Amino acid sequence: MHRHDVVVVGAGLAGQRAALAAIEAKSDVAIVSKLHPLRSHSGAAQGGINAAIGKEDSVDTHIYDTVKGSDYLGDQDAIEFFCREAGPTVIEMEHFGTIFSRAPDGSLARRPFGGAAFPRTIYAADRTGLALLQGLYERLGTESFTMYDEWDLTSVVVHEGRCQGIVAFDRRRGSFEEIAAKSVVLATGPCGRVYGRTTNSHTSTGDGIAAAYRAGAALKDMEFVQFHPTALLESSILITEGARGEGGILKNVNGERFMARYAPHVLDLASRDVVSRAIITEVREGRGFPGPYVHLELMHLGKEKIESRLQEICDFCRTFAGIDPVTQPIPVMPAQHYMMGGIGTNIRGETNIPGLLAAGEAACVSIHGANRLGGNSLLETLVFGKQAGIAAAEHAARAPAPSVDPADVAKDAATVDAMMRRSDGEEPQHLRIAMQAAMDSKVGVFRLPEELTAALADVRALQTRYERVRVVDSSKSYNLNLTDALETGHMLDLAEAIVVGAIARTESRGAHSRVDFPKRDDANWMRHTLATRGPSGPVLSYAPVTYTRWEPKERVY
């Protein structure tokens, strides 16, 4: 048995920032992570972090761009708070030691990003997430806290109507442990690996989202899945939006800069949903390269600019595609990249379960609505990670000691024991591959009703098969076959929630593009989808979108 005031699950930017805030509030804090903090998926973010610090820019413009980018589904009170915190957050991270790229005059360098009226994306070459992660990790290392690394979250413990802690699997010892806490912050990142073609790391399996869902938390807007328009063709490795921000151009097989057809004012720097749909349309109408793919050209930028500002992109292209972007175009196609949906929270990170909070991509505040602007995700982790940590410490200060029950651990241990004793049954990797194939082919950029219905049938059939999942490896220590089985169960639950939400939302908005309902329907669908777990699957309800100053209007770029 382990006891703490606040337990933070996840050690990326959101988790570390939540932990630091709770520590500064004098709470006894523990961090639980399935991998070392510096290997967190936050380190894969490339392009930059938004803040309206330029003389020609303004916080109000950042707010409006985010509202518009969300296709008016973002909660405007949360967006206003978020954008006002941007400048102070970036300055704080610089004081923590983050080394940002500089302009010739010594100021923070900024590059244009899609959907933004001004260049406001501050960056560290094309390794911004890693630079922020290292700076925050060094700052956190000056504080005292308990670290449980290489532990897999299996469940959130709820008794007497409030969160009492978590159950997790210690990979080293091969044992289940309960970590009792007055407050729990889930910052476990996304569930991008429900798709096969994704820019997400292999650890992005939605463990915290699924654990919250199973514990009774409401998931919000899960149908909104962002596809990044430019991922390397074969490997799906992200090619940052910063490449287009630096002047990269998308071209089709005819050599046309085709974005002039879809976003004549901003061209390649339209929002991600617009560019992704444009690329898919070009391919479907026969203007893509066989493969299929389109080209992202950087050659005209010159060797010095490409290799100094897009160092990681150069390495990725040369290592994984055998292409030199200095002299050759990059073959790209859209890939799943970000989940706008997640555990429903307010601005403070609080969920519908007292004592349970969430932050980062595992959460849905909602600031991104139906579509996220590039550069806003890194900022989200820090702004709302801090708020969740503050709220968690405040709740812990007034909450009674958590109650514990040996049955919490016994239940999870018995489930795994059954998997390991089974002599025949389903291999988790086979179920995962089948799920990813269904999501890739039927729940993509464009969505058809018959394909969504078929995807739901596929996922539910896989859930039934998962009841017979088996773990072949009998090892106690570092049993990754067991980790694979647990993660597959989490993803199947979340895949079902995504598809059910997508079937129900009979409109096209942001990243959710229904071919049979091509228009946005503000009269009926200006509302958030909430999904709670029922005995036969997700139970949907709806919540209003919060407005402050901006009424919905046509979204054009």
mmCIF file of C-alpha atoms in Angstrom, residues 95-339:
data_model
loop_
_atom_site.group_PDB
_atom_site.id
_atom_site.type_symbol
_atom_site.label_atom_id
_atom_site.label_comp_id
_atom_site.label_asym_id
_atom_site.label_seq_id
_atom_site.Cartn_x
_atom_site.Cartn_y
_atom_site.Cartn_z
ATOM 1 C CA HIS A 95 13.087 30.786 -16.988
ATOM 2 C CA PHE A 96 12.982 27.038 -16.337
ATOM 3 C CA GLY A 97 15.751 26.646 -18.908
ATOM 4 C CA THR A 98 14.020 26.005 -22.233
ATOM 5 C CA ILE A 99 16.292 27.188 -25.049
ATOM 6 C CA PHE A 100 14.075 28.693 -27.761
ATOM 7 C CA SER A 101 15.238 29.751 -31.216
ATOM 8 C CA ARG A 102 15.981 33.451 -31.575
ATOM 9 C CA ALA A 103 15.330 36.118 -34.201
ATOM 10 C CA PRO A 104 18.269 38.248 -35.440
ATOM 11 C CA ASP A 105 17.383 40.981 -32.916
ATOM 12 C CA GLY A 106 17.591 38.488 -30.041
ATOM 13 C CA SER A 107 13.840 38.194 -29.445
ATOM 14 C CA LEU A 108 11.996 34.883 -29.439
ATOM 15 C CA ALA A 109 11.735 33.635 -33.015
ATOM 16 C CA ARG A 110 8.232 33.022 -34.338
ATOM 17 C CA ARG A 111 6.970 31.160 -37.391
ATOM 18 C CA PRO A 112 3.548 31.122 -39.102
ATOM 19 C CA PHE A 113 1.265 28.181 -38.413
ATOM 20 C CA GLY A 114 -1.999 27.100 -39.994
ATOM 21 C CA GLY A 115 -5.150 29.018 -39.065
ATOM 22 C CA ALA A 116 -3.259 31.872 -37.376
ATOM 23 C CA ALA A 117 -3.629 35.489 -38.445
ATOM 24 C CA PHE A 118 -0.061 36.294 -37.351
ATOM 25 C CA PRO A 119 3.193 34.369 -36.854
ATOM 26 C CA ARG A 120 2.879 33.504 -33.160
ATOM 27 C CA THR A 121 4.413 30.031 -32.923
ATOM 28 C CA ILE A 122 7.562 30.167 -30.798
ATOM 29 C CA TYR A 123 9.910 27.268 -31.443
ATOM 30 C CA ALA A 124 13.160 25.482 -30.703
ATOM 31 C CA ALA A 125 14.147 24.496 -34.242
ATOM 32 C CA ASP A 126 11.834 21.502 -34.868
ATOM 33 C CA ARG A 127 12.342 19.907 -31.445
ATOM 34 C CA THR A 128 10.152 22.214 -29.376
ATOM 35 C CA GLY A 129 8.406 19.536 -27.331
ATOM 36 C CA LEU A 130 11.703 17.939 -26.341
ATOM 37 C CA ALA A 131 13.198 21.316 -25.380
ATOM 38 C CA LEU A 132 10.204 22.100 -23.157
ATOM 39 C CA LEU A 133 10.227 18.620 -21.639
ATOM 40 C CA GLN A 134 13.908 18.828 -20.733
ATOM 41 C CA GLY A 135 13.532 22.290 -19.201
ATOM 42 C CA LEU A 136 10.528 21.275 -17.106
ATOM 43 C CA TYR A 137 12.124 17.983 -16.027
ATOM 44 C CA GLU A 138 15.189 19.825 -14.771
ATOM 45 C CA ARG A 139 12.990 22.240 -12.816
ATOM 46 C CA LEU A 140 10.912 19.407 -11.347
ATOM 47 C CA GLY A 141 14.115 17.628 -10.354
ATOM 48 C CA THR A 142 14.833 20.361 -7.814
ATOM 49 C CA GLU A 143 11.732 19.316 -5.815
ATOM 50 C CA SER A 144 10.939 16.326 -3.594
ATOM 51 C CA PHE A 145 8.349 13.807 -4.825
ATOM 52 C CA THR A 146 7.922 10.062 -5.275
ATOM 53 C CA MET A 147 8.423 8.553 -8.733
ATOM 54 C CA TYR A 148 6.846 5.254 -9.812
ATOM 55 C CA ASP A 149 8.212 4.768 -13.310
ATOM 56 C CA GLU A 150 7.459 1.772 -15.523
ATOM 57 C CA TRP A 151 4.123 1.191 -13.820
ATOM 58 C CA ASP A 152 0.998 0.525 -15.936
ATOM 59 C CA LEU A 153 -2.255 2.146 -14.812
ATOM 60 C CA THR A 154 -5.020 -0.472 -14.675
ATOM 61 C CA SER A 155 -7.879 1.278 -12.869
ATOM 62 C CA VAL A 156 -9.046 4.395 -11.057
ATOM 63 C CA VAL A 157 -10.447 3.630 -7.593
ATOM 64 C CA VAL A 158 -13.771 5.283 -6.754
ATOM 65 C CA HIS A 159 -15.536 4.694 -3.423
ATOM 66 C CA GLU A 160 -18.229 6.696 -1.665
ATOM 67 C CA GLY A 161 -18.695 8.866 -4.735
ATOM 68 C CA ARG A 162 -15.134 10.174 -4.884
ATOM 69 C CA CYS A 163 -11.758 9.149 -6.264
ATOM 70 C CA GLN A 164 -9.592 7.353 -3.700
ATOM 71 C CA GLY A 165 -6.514 6.506 -5.769
ATOM 72 C CA ILE A 166 -5.432 4.088 -8.488
ATOM 73 C CA VAL A 167 -4.376 0.488 -9.062
ATOM 74 C CA ALA A 168 -1.239 0.017 -11.156
ATOM 75 C CA PHE A 169 0.996 -2.833 -12.299
ATOM 76 C CA ASP A 170 4.656 -2.601 -11.324
ATOM 77 C CA ARG A 171 6.494 -4.007 -14.334
ATOM 78 C CA ARG A 172 9.727 -4.660 -12.440
ATOM 79 C CA ARG A 173 8.184 -6.729 -9.647
ATOM 80 C CA GLY A 174 5.282 -8.100 -11.654
ATOM 81 C CA SER A 175 2.749 -7.125 -8.999
ATOM 82 C CA PHE A 176 -0.419 -5.060 -8.727
ATOM 83 C CA GLU A 177 -0.311 -2.228 -6.217
ATOM 84 C CA GLU A 178 -2.862 0.240 -4.931
ATOM 85 C CA ILE A 179 -1.693 3.833 -4.594
ATOM 86 C CA ALA A 180 -4.156 5.622 -2.331
ATOM 87 C CA ALA A 181 -4.596 9.362 -2.874
ATOM 88 C CA LYS A 182 -6.961 12.183 -2.026
ATOM 89 C CA SER A 183 -6.628 13.524 -5.589
ATOM 90 C CA VAL A 184 -5.634 11.866 -8.855
ATOM 91 C CA VAL A 185 -4.593 13.778 -11.992
ATOM 92 C CA LEU A 186 -4.710 11.780 -15.233
ATOM 93 C CA ALA A 187 -2.197 13.134 -17.749
ATOM 94 C CA THR A 188 -1.607 9.965 -19.724
ATOM 95 C CA GLY A 189 -1.839 11.439 -23.204
ATOM 96 C CA PRO A 190 -3.877 10.347 -26.213
ATOM 97 C CA CYS A 191 -5.242 7.111 -27.644
ATOM 98 C CA GLY A 192 -3.862 7.642 -31.146
ATOM 99 C CA ARG A 193 -2.804 4.025 -31.455
ATOM 100 C CA VAL A 194 -6.412 2.999 -32.023
ATOM 101 C CA TYR A 195 -5.365 3.867 -35.582
ATOM 102 C CA GLY A 196 -2.636 2.078 -37.498
ATOM 103 C CA ARG A 197 -1.541 5.084 -39.530
ATOM 104 C CA THR A 198 -0.728 7.574 -36.781
ATOM 105 C CA THR A 199 2.033 9.971 -35.784
ATOM 106 C CA ASN A 200 1.570 8.925 -32.140
ATOM 107 C CA SER A 201 4.126 6.894 -30.205
ATOM 108 C CA HIS A 202 3.496 3.227 -29.448
ATOM 109 C CA THR A 203 2.737 4.175 -25.841
ATOM 110 C CA SER A 204 -0.206 6.424 -26.824
ATOM 111 C CA THR A 205 -2.885 3.901 -25.940
ATOM 112 C CA GLY A 206 -5.329 6.000 -23.915
ATOM 113 C CA ASP A 207 -4.810 4.181 -20.613
ATOM 114 C CA GLY A 208 -5.935 7.089 -18.439
ATOM 115 C CA ILE A 209 -8.906 7.946 -20.635
ATOM 116 C CA ALA A 210 -10.108 4.342 -20.546
ATOM 117 C CA ALA A 211 -9.565 4.025 -16.772
ATOM 118 C CA ALA A 212 -11.574 7.213 -16.155
ATOM 119 C CA TYR A 213 -14.337 5.996 -18.507
ATOM 120 C CA ARG A 214 -14.562 2.665 -16.699
ATOM 121 C CA ALA A 215 -14.697 4.488 -13.351
ATOM 122 C CA GLY A 216 -17.716 6.567 -14.424
ATOM 123 C CA ALA A 217 -16.137 9.727 -15.838
ATOM 124 C CA ALA A 218 -17.752 11.336 -18.884
ATOM 125 C CA LEU A 219 -15.736 11.457 -22.100
ATOM 126 C CA LYS A 220 -16.275 14.555 -24.226
ATOM 127 C CA ASP A 221 -16.283 14.959 -28.038
ATOM 128 C CA MET A 222 -14.491 11.695 -28.802
ATOM 129 C CA GLU A 223 -15.686 11.724 -32.420
ATOM 130 C CA PHE A 224 -13.329 14.615 -33.228
ATOM 131 C CA VAL A 225 -10.044 13.047 -34.342
ATOM 132 C CA GLN A 226 -7.396 15.234 -35.953
ATOM 133 C CA PHE A 227 -5.495 13.976 -38.969
ATOM 134 C CA HIS A 228 -2.230 15.778 -39.610
ATOM 135 C CA PRO A 229 -1.948 16.489 -43.327
ATOM 136 C CA THR A 230 1.777 15.805 -43.642
ATOM 137 C CA ALA A 231 3.119 12.491 -42.379
ATOM 138 C CA LEU A 232 5.828 10.500 -44.159
ATOM 139 C CA LEU A 233 4.203 8.067 -46.567
ATOM 140 C CA GLU A 234 5.482 4.708 -45.312
ATOM 141 C CA SER A 235 6.288 5.300 -41.643
ATOM 142 C CA SER A 236 3.653 7.948 -40.705
ATOM 143 C CA ILE A 237 6.397 9.963 -38.974
ATOM 144 C CA LEU A 238 5.223 13.529 -38.456
ATOM 145 C CA ILE A 239 6.486 16.229 -40.808
ATOM 146 C CA THR A 240 5.838 19.323 -38.727
ATOM 147 C CA GLU A 241 3.504 22.089 -39.795
ATOM 148 C CA GLY A 242 6.577 24.230 -39.203
ATOM 149 C CA ALA A 243 7.843 22.988 -42.576
ATOM 150 C CA ARG A 244 4.966 24.816 -44.250
ATOM 151 C CA GLY A 245 5.355 27.677 -41.793
ATOM 152 C CA GLU A 246 8.898 28.137 -43.095
ATOM 153 C CA GLY A 247 7.565 28.255 -46.672
ATOM 154 C CA GLY A 248 7.070 24.625 -47.691
ATOM 155 C CA ILE A 249 4.629 24.026 -50.555
ATOM 156 C CA LEU A 250 2.233 21.143 -51.257
ATOM 157 C CA LYS A 251 2.029 20.010 -54.878
ATOM 158 C CA ASN A 252 0.116 17.313 -56.764
ATOM 159 C CA VAL A 253 1.229 15.031 -59.582
ATOM 160 C CA ASN A 254 0.617 17.848 -62.101
ATOM 161 C CA GLY A 255 2.983 20.168 -60.248
ATOM 162 C CA GLU A 256 0.102 22.369 -59.078
ATOM 163 C CA ARG A 257 0.077 24.165 -55.735
ATOM 164 C CA PHE A 258 -3.365 22.708 -55.185
ATOM 165 C CA MET A 259 -4.197 24.478 -51.920
ATOM 166 C CA ALA A 260 -5.130 27.505 -54.022
ATOM 167 C CA ARG A 261 -8.350 25.612 -54.779
ATOM 168 C CA TYR A 262 -9.257 25.037 -51.140
ATOM 169 C CA ALA A 263 -7.842 27.987 -49.180
ATOM 170 C CA PRO A 264 -7.047 30.780 -51.658
ATOM 171 C CA HIS A 265 -6.126 33.327 -48.977
ATOM 172 C CA VAL A 266 -3.687 31.328 -46.840
ATOM 173 C CA LEU A 267 -2.892 28.392 -49.156
ATOM 174 C CA ASP A 268 -0.775 25.719 -47.406
ATOM 175 C CA LEU A 269 -1.303 27.371 -43.998
ATOM 176 C CA ALA A 270 -5.012 26.639 -43.734
ATOM 177 C CA SER A 271 -6.097 24.709 -40.648
ATOM 178 C CA ARG A 272 -5.227 21.039 -40.501
ATOM 179 C CA ASP A 273 -8.686 19.663 -41.218
ATOM 180 C CA VAL A 274 -8.915 21.790 -44.386
ATOM 181 C CA VAL A 275 -5.488 20.708 -45.666
ATOM 182 C CA SER A 276 -6.101 17.029 -44.862
ATOM 183 C CA ARG A 277 -9.395 17.022 -46.770
ATOM 184 C CA ALA A 278 -7.705 18.795 -49.679
ATOM 185 C CA ILE A 279 -4.976 16.153 -49.941
ATOM 186 C CA ILE A 280 -7.458 13.274 -49.793
ATOM 187 C CA THR A 281 -9.611 14.992 -52.430
ATOM 188 C CA GLU A 282 -6.622 15.468 -54.749
ATOM 189 C CA VAL A 283 -5.761 11.786 -54.443
ATOM 190 C CA ARG A 284 -9.340 10.597 -54.934
ATOM 191 C CA GLU A 285 -9.770 12.762 -58.022
ATOM 192 C CA GLY A 286 -6.643 11.333 -59.644
ATOM 193 C CA ARG A 287 -4.199 14.169 -59.001
ATOM 194 C CA GLY A 288 -2.080 12.344 -56.439
ATOM 195 C CA PHE A 289 1.060 10.332 -57.017
ATOM 196 C CA PRO A 290 0.688 6.525 -57.168
ATOM 197 C CA GLY A 291 1.036 5.209 -53.660
ATOM 198 C CA PRO A 292 -0.966 7.386 -53.010
ATOM 199 C CA TYR A 293 0.593 10.635 -51.817
ATOM 200 C CA VAL A 294 1.332 14.279 -52.636
ATOM 201 C CA HIS A 295 4.594 16.174 -52.457
ATOM 202 C CA LEU A 296 5.777 18.625 -49.821
ATOM 203 C CA GLU A 297 8.526 20.711 -51.372
ATOM 204 C CA LEU A 298 11.165 22.500 -49.289
ATOM 205 C CA MET A 299 13.971 22.654 -51.860
ATOM 206 C CA HIS A 300 13.380 26.312 -52.723
ATOM 207 C CA LEU A 301 14.074 27.333 -49.105
ATOM 208 C CA GLY A 302 17.767 26.567 -49.453
ATOM 209 C CA LYS A 303 20.090 24.182 -47.633
ATOM 210 C CA GLU A 304 21.008 26.525 -44.757
ATOM 211 C CA LYS A 305 17.412 27.341 -43.780
ATOM 212 C CA ILE A 306 16.213 23.752 -44.086
ATOM 213 C CA GLU A 307 19.059 22.252 -42.059
ATOM 214 C CA SER A 308 19.044 24.920 -39.340
ATOM 215 C CA ARG A 309 15.305 25.258 -38.742
ATOM 216 C CA LEU A 310 14.125 21.760 -39.688
ATOM 217 C CA GLN A 311 16.968 19.612 -38.402
ATOM 218 C CA GLU A 312 14.812 16.732 -37.201
ATOM 219 C CA ILE A 313 12.804 16.645 -40.437
ATOM 220 C CA CYS A 314 16.049 16.315 -42.378
ATOM 221 C CA ASP A 315 17.133 13.431 -40.147
ATOM 222 C CA PHE A 316 13.766 11.664 -40.430
ATOM 223 C CA CYS A 317 13.601 11.973 -44.215
ATOM 224 C CA ARG A 318 17.159 10.777 -44.729
ATOM 225 C CA THR A 319 16.963 7.945 -42.202
ATOM 226 C CA PHE A 320 13.449 6.590 -42.711
ATOM 227 C CA ALA A 321 12.629 7.496 -46.324
ATOM 228 C CA GLY A 322 16.015 7.718 -48.051
ATOM 229 C CA ILE A 323 15.150 11.251 -49.160
ATOM 230 C CA ASP A 324 17.156 14.453 -48.843
ATOM 231 C CA PRO A 325 14.611 17.280 -48.423
ATOM 232 C CA VAL A 326 17.263 19.781 -49.490
ATOM 233 C CA THR A 327 17.153 18.378 -53.019
ATOM 234 C CA GLN A 328 14.034 16.165 -53.173
ATOM 235 C CA PRO A 329 10.302 16.537 -52.453
ATOM 236 C CA ILE A 330 8.870 14.676 -49.452
ATOM 237 C CA PRO A 331 6.031 12.157 -50.077
ATOM 238 C CA VAL A 332 3.280 12.855 -47.532
ATOM 239 C CA MET A 333 -0.252 11.766 -46.684
ATOM 240 C CA PRO A 334 -2.552 12.528 -43.719
ATOM 241 C CA ALA A 335 -2.275 10.386 -40.581
ATOM 242 C CA GLN A 336 -4.089 10.414 -37.255
ATOM 243 C CA HIS A 337 -2.333 12.927 -35.041
ATOM 244 C CA TYR A 338 -4.401 14.312 -32.151
ATOM 245 C CA MET A 339 -7.556 13.653 -30.154
#
